[in-house]
CSV table of C-alpha atoms in Angstrom, one decimal:
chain,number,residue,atom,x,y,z
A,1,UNK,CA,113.3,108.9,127.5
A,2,UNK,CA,116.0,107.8,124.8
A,3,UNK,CA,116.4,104.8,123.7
A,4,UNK,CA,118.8,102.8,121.0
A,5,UNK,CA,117.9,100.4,119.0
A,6,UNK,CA,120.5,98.1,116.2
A,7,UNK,CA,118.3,98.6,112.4
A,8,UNK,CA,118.9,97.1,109.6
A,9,UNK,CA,119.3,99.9,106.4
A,10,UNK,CA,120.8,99.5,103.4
A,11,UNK,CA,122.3,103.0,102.2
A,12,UNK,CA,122.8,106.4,103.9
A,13,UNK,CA,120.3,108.3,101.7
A,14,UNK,CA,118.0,105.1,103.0
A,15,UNK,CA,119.2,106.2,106.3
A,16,UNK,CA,118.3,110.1,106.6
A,17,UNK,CA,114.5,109.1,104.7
A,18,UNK,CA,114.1,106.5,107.9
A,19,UNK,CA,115.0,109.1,109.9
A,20,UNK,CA,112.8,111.6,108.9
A,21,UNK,CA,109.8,109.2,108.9
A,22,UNK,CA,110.9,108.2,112.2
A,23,UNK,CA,110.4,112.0,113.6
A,24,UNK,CA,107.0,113.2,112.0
A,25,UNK,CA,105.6,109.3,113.7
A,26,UNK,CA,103.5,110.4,117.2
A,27,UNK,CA,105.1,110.3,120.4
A,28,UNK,CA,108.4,110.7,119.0
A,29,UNK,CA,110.6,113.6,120.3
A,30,UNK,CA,113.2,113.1,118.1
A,31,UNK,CA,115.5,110.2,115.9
A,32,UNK,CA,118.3,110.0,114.4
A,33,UNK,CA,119.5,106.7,112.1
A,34,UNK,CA,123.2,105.9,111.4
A,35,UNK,CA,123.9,104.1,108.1
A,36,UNK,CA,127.4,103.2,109.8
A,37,UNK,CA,126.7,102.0,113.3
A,38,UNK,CA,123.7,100.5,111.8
A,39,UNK,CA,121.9,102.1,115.0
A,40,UNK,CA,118.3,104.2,115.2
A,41,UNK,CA,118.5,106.9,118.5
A,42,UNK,CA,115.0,107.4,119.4
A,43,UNK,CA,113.7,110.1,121.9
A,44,UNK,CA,110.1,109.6,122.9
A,45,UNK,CA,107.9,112.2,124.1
A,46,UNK,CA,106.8,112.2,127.7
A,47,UNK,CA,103.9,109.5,128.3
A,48,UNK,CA,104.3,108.0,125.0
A,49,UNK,CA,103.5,104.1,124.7
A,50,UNK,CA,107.2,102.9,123.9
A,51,UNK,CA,106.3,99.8,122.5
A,52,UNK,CA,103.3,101.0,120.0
A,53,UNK,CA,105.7,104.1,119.0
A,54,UNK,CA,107.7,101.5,118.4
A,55,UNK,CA,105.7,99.5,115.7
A,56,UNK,CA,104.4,102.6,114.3
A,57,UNK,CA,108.3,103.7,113.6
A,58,UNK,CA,108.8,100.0,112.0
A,59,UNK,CA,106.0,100.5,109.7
A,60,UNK,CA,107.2,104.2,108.5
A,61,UNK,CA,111.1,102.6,108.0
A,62,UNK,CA,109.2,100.1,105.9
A,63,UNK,CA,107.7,102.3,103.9
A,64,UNK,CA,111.4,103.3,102.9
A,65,UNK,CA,113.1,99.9,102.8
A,66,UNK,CA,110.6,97.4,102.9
A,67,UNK,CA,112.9,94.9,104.1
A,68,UNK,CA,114.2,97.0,107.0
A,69,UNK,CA,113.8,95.4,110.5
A,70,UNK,CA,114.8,97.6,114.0
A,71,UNK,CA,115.5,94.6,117.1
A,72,UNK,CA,113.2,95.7,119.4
């Protein structure tokens, strides 16, 4: 499953780091982060608990841009 969500990120090289902390986070397929659309792609593995991936993603973004928020 694939699912889109609007983020917060301040820069582009902010951007790719999210989105490489986004992939290596379990029960994530695959993500991608646009610093233009402002927009996080997320492909979850099969059987994966959407909404604790979820979190888990939030805290690795954070860990970037502390300030970064993804409307869940």
């Amino acid at each position: 499953m694939t699912k889109t969500y609007q983020i917060e990120v301040d820069c582009a090289n902010c951007a790719e780091k999210m989105q490489e902390a986004a992939k290596k986070t379990e029960g994530v397929a695959d993500a991608t982060v646009s610093f233009m659309t402002q927009k996080m792609k997320v492909e979850f593995t099969e059987g994966a608990d959407i909404k604790n991936v979820m979190k888990e993603v939030l805290k690795a973004c954070r860990k970037v841009e502390p300030d970064c928020e993804i409307a869940l």
